[in-house]
Coordinates of C-alpha atoms in Angstrom, one line a residue:
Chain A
X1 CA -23.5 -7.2 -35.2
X2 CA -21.7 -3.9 -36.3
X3 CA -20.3 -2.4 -33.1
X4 CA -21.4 1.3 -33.0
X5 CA -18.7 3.3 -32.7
X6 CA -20.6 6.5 -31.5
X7 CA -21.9 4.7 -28.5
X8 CA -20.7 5.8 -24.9
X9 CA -17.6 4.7 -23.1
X10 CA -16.9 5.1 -19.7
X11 CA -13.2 5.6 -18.6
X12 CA -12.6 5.6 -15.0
X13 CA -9.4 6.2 -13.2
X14 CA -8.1 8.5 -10.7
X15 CA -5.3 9.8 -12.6
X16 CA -6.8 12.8 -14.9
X17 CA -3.4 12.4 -17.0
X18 CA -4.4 8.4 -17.9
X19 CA -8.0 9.4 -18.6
X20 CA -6.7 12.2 -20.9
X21 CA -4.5 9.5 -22.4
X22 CA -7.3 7.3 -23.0
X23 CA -9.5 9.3 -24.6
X24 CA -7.3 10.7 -26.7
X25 CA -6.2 6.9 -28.1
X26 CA -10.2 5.7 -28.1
X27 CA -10.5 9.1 -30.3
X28 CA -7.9 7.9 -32.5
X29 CA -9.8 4.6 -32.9
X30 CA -12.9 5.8 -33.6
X31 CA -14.8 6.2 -30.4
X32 CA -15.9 9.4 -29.5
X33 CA -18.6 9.4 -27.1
X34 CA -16.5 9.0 -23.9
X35 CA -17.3 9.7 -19.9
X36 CA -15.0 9.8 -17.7
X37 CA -15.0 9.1 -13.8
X38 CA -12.5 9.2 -11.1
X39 CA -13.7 6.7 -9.2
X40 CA -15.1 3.5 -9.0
X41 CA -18.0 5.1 -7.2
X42 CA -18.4 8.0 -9.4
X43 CA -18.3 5.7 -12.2
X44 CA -21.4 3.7 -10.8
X45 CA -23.1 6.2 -9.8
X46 CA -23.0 7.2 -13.6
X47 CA -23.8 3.9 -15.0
X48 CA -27.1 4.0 -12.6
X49 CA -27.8 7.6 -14.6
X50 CA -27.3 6.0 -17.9
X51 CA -26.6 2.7 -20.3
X52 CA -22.7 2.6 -21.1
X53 CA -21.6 -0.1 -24.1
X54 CA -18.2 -0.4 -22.4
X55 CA -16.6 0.3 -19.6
X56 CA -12.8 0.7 -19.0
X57 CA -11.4 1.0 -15.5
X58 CA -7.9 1.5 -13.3
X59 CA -8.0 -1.5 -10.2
X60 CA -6.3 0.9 -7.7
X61 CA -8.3 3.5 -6.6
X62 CA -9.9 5.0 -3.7
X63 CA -12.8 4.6 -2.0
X64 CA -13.8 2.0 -4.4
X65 CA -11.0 -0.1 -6.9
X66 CA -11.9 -1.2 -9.7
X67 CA -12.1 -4.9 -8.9
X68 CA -15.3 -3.2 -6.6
X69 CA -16.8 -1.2 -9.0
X70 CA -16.7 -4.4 -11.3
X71 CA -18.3 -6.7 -9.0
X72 CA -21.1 -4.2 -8.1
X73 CA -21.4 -3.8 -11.8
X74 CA -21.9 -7.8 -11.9
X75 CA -24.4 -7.7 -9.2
X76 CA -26.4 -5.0 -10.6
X77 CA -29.1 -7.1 -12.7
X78 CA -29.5 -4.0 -15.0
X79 CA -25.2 -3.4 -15.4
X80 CA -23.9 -7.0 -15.1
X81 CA -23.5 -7.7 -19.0
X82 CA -21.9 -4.1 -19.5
X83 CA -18.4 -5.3 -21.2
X84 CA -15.9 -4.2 -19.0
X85 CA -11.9 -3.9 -19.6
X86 CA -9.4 -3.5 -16.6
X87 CA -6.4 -1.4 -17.5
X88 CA -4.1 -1.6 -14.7
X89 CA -0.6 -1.7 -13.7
X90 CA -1.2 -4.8 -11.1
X91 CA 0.4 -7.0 -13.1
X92 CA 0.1 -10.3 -10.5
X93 CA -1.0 -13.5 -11.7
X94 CA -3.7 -13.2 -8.5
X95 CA -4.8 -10.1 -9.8
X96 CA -5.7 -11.4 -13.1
X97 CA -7.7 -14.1 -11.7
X98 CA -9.1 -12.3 -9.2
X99 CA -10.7 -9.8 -12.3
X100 CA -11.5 -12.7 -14.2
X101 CA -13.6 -14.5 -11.5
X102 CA -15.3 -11.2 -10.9
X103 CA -16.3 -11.1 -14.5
X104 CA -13.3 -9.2 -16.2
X105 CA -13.9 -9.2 -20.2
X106 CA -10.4 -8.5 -20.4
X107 CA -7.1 -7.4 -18.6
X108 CA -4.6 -4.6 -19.8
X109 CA -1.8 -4.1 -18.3
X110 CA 0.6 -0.5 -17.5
X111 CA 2.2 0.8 -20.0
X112 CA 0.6 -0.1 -22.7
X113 CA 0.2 0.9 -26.5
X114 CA -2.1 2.2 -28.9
X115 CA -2.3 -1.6 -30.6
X116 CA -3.2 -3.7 -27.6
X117 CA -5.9 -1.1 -26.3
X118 CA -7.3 -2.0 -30.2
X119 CA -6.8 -5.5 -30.1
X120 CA -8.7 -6.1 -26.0
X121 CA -11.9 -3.6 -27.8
X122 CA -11.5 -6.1 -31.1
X123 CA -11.8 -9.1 -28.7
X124 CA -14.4 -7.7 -26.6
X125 CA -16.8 -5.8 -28.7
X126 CA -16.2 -7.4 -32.2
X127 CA -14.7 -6.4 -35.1
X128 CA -14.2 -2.5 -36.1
Chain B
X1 CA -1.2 -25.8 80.5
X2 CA 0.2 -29.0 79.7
X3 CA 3.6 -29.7 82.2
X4 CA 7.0 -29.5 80.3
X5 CA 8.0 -32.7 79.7
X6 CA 10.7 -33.7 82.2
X7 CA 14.4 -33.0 81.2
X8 CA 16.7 -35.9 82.2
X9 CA 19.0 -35.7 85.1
X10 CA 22.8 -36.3 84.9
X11 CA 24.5 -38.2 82.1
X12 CA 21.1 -38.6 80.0
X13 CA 20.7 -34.8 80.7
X14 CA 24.6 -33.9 79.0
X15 CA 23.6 -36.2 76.1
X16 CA 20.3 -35.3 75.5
X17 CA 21.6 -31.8 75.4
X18 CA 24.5 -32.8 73.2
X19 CA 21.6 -33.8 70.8
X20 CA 19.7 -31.2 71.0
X21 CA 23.2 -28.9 70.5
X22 CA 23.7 -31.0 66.9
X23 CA 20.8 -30.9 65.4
X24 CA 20.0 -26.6 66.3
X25 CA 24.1 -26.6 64.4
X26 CA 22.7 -28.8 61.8
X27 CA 19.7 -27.0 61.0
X28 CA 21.5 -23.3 61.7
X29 CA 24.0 -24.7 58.8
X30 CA 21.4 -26.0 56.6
X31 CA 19.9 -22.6 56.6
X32 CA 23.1 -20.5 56.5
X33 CA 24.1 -22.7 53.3
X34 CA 20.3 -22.2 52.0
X35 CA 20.7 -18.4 52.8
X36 CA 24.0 -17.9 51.2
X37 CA 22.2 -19.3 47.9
X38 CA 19.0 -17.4 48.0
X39 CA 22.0 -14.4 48.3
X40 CA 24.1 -14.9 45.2
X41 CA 20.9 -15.5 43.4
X42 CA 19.4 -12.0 44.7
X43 CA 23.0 -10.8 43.6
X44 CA 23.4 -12.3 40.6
X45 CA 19.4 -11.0 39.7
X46 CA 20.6 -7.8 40.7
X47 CA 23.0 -7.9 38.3
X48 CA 21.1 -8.9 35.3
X49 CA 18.5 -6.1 36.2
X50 CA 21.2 -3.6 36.8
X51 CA 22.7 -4.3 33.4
X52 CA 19.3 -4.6 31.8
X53 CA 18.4 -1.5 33.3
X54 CA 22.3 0.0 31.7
X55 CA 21.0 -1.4 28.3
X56 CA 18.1 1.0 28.6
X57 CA 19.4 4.0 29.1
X58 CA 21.9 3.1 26.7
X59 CA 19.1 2.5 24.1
X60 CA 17.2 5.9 25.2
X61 CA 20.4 7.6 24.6
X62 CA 21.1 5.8 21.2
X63 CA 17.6 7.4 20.2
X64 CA 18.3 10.9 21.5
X65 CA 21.5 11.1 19.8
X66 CA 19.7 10.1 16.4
X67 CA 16.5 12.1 17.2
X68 CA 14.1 9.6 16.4
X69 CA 11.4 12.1 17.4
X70 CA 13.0 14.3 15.0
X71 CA 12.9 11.6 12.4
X72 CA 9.1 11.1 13.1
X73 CA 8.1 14.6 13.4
X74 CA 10.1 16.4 10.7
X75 CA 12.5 14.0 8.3
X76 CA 9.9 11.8 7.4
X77 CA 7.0 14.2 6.8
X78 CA 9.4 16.3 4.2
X79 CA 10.4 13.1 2.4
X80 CA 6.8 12.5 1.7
X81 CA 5.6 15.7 1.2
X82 CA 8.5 16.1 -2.0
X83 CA 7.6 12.8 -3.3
X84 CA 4.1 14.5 -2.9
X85 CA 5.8 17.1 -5.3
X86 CA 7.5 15.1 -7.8
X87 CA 4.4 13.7 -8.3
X88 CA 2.2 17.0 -8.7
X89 CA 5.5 18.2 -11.2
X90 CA 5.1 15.3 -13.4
X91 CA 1.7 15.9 -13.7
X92 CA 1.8 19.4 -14.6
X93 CA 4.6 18.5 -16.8
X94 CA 2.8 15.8 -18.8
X95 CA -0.7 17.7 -19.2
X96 CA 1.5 20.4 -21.4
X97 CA 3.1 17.7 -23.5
X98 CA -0.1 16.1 -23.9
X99 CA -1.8 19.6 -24.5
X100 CA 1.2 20.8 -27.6
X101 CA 0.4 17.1 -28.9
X102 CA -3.4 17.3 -29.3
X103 CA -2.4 20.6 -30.7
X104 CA -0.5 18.7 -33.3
X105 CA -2.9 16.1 -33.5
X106 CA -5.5 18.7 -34.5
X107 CA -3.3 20.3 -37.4
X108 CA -3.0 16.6 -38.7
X109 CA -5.8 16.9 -41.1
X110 CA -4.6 19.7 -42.7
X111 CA -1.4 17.9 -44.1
X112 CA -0.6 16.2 -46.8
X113 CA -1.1 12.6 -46.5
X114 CA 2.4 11.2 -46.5
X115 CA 3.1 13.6 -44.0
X116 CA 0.0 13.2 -41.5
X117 CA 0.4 9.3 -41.7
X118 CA 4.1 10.2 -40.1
X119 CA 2.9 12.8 -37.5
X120 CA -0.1 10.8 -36.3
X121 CA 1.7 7.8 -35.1
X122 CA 4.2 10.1 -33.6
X123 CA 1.5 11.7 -31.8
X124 CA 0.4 7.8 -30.7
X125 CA 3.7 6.9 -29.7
X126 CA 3.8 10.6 -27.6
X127 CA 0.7 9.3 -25.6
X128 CA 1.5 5.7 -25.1
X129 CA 4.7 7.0 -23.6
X130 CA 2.9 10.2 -21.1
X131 CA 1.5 7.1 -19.4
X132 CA 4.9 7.2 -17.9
X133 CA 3.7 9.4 -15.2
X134 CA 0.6 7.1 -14.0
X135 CA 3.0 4.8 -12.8
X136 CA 5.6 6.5 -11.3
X137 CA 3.2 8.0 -9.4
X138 CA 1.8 5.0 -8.6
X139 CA 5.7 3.9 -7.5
X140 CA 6.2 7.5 -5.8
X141 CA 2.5 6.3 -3.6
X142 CA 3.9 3.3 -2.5
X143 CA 7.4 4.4 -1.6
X144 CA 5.3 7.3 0.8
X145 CA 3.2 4.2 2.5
X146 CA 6.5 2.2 3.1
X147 CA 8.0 5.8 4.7
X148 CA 4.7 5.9 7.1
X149 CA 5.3 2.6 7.7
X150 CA 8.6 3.3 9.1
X151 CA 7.0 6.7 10.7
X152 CA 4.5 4.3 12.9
X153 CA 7.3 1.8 13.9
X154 CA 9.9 4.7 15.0
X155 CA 6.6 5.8 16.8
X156 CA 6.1 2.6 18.4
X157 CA 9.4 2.2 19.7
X158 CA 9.7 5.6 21.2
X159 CA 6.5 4.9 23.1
X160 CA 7.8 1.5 24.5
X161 CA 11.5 3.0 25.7
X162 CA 10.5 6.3 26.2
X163 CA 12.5 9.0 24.2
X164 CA 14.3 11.4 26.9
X165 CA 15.0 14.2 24.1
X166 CA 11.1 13.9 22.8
X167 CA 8.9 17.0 23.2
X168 CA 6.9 14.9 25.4
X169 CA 9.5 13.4 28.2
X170 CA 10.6 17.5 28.2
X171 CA 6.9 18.3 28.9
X172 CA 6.1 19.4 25.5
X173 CA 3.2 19.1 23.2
X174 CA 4.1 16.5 20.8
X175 CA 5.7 17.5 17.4
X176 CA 2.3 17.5 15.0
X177 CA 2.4 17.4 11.2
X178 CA 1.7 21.3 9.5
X179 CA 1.3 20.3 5.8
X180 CA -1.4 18.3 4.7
X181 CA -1.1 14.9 2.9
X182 CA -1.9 14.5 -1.1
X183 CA -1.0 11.0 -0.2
X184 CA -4.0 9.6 1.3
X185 CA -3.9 6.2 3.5
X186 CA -6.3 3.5 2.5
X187 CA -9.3 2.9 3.7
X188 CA -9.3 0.5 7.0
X189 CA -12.6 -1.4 5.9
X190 CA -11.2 -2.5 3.1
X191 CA -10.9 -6.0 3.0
X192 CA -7.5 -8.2 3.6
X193 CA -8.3 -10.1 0.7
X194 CA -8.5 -7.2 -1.2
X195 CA -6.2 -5.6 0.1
X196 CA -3.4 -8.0 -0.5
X197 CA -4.1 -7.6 -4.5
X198 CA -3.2 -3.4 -4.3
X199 CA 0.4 -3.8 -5.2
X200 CA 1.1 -1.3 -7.8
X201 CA 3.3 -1.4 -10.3
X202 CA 6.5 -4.1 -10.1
X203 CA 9.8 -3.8 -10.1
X204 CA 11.6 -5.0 -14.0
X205 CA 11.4 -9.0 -14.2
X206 CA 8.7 -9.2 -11.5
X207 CA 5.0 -9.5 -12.4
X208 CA 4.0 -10.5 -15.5
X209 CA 3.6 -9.2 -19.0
X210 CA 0.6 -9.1 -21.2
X211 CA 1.0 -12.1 -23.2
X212 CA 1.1 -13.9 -19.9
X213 CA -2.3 -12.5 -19.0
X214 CA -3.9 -13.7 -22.3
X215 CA -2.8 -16.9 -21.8
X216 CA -4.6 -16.8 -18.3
X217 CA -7.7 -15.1 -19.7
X218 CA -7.9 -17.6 -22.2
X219 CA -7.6 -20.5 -19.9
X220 CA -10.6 -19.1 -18.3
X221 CA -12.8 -20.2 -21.7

């Protein structure tokens, strides 16, 4: 199936610069319906209000990281098969395998390029 | 009353006394010899407290003279709040870069093609880089916990020795913080577990790079 490129992301991190930064390379790709939260509460309180085809979230943040937020995500029967993309700069082999066992789709690590964001939304969603 | 018993007369009497005489010098030795023990241990104790007690003062001094309440109250508080700074600076800094290149980005169509091809992966390579200041910030947060860390162990200590130049020992209110944090502290229900995976960014050669984490991903399938 033909991913839909107009359908809504959600970007969530607590640095406004990043988000910024991430919309503007989605943009650039092709996907311009994107929401933006600063945290992982924020962010599920949004995906409660409505659907999301993707979600792409920051691990350290406050109240709620992003390993939370994805694990409530995966709890939530109506959420749990929202694709979901950690872009992070924990960069521990733990931390990888503690996403993944929550339900990661995929891991991105700080700093990263314009190629690699394409490559994990290739992977995850299909081909663009 | 029961009678005391009957003392000996003559010779018996002398020796009997004689015994009596030996054993009150044999026991009055005993206990001077116990007694002169129990004294060089009370001394020698004495000692041990008395320099103990010298080692203390010497301490409390050592923390007057490098105002470890000043350190708590005032030294520390400043670092954090210009780390604070830098990062609120870099911020500011990076949304006008970012804002002149989506300006740039926005002329793009407007070029001629060889020449917007050119510009827009500049303008990529302008954004990947502006991510720069997510994680020095991230760096700046975690230098400010390790300086509160240090704040709450100088505090510690001055409450276990007592500080004799603190506001307190003078009979002052103690030194409180004026400027509010940006720097929060994390939440205290937050889990250990969880808590042991917030590490930030790492240092150059530590943690591991993104073909690493494919191959971990991909193990996973």
């Amino acid at each position: 199936m033909a991913v839909d490129l107009n359908m809504p992301v959600l970007i969530v991190d607590d640095y406004k610069t990043m988000l910024r930064i991430i919309r503007n390379l989605l943009r650039q790709i092709g996907f311009n319906n994107v929401e933006e939260a600063t945290d992982g509460a924020m962010a599920l309180q949004k995906m409660r209000r409505q659907p999301f085809g993707l979600v792409i979230s920051d691990w350290n943040m406050e109240p709620m990281t992003g390993l939370q937020l994805l694990k409530e995500v995966r709890a939530d029967a109506k959420l749990k098969d929202v694709p979901f993309i950690m872009v992070t700069a924990e960069s521990k082999t733990e931390n990888v395998i503690a996403a993944k066992q929550a339900g990661v789709n995929n891991y991105i690590v700080k700093p990263f390029n314009a190629q690699t964001l394409k490559g994990k939304l290739v992977t995850v969603l299909g081909n663009f | 009353m029961a009678s005391a018993p009957e003392m000996p007369k003559g010779r018996g009497r002398r020796s009997a006394a004689r015994g009596e005489g030996g054993f009150a010098r044999a026991l009055a030795a005993a206990l001077a010899s116990e007694r002169a023990v129990a004294d060089e241990r009370v001394d020698r104790l004495r000692r041990e407290i008395r320099a103990v007690s010298r080692a203390i003062v010497q301490v409390r001094h050592e923390l007057s003279s490098i105002g470890a309440d000043e350190i708590r109250a005032h030294h520390i508080p400043s670092a954090t709040d210009e780390l604070d700074a830098v990062v609120v600076a870099t911020e500011e800094a990076t949304a006008t870069i970012l804002e002149a290149v989506e300006a740039v980005e926005a002329l793009a169509p407007e070029m001629p093609p060889a020449v917007r091809s050119g510009v827009e992966q500049a303008v990529t390579r302008v954004y990947e880089a502006c991510s720069f200041q997510d994680i020095t910030g991230q760096r700046v947060r975690k230098v400010v916990g390790t300086l509160k860390t240090i704040e709450g162990k100088v505090e510690a200590l001055l409450g276990l020795i007592g500080d004799p130049a603190s506001p307190e020992a003078q009979g002052k209110p103690k030194t409180k913080r004026d400027k509010p944090r940006i720097s929060g502290q994390k939440s205290s229900e937050e889990s250990i577990s969880e808590g042991a995976l917030l590490n930030g960014p790492q240092l150059p050669g530590s943690g591991i790079k993104q073909e690493e984490i494919d191959k971990i991903l991909a193990s996973f399938d």
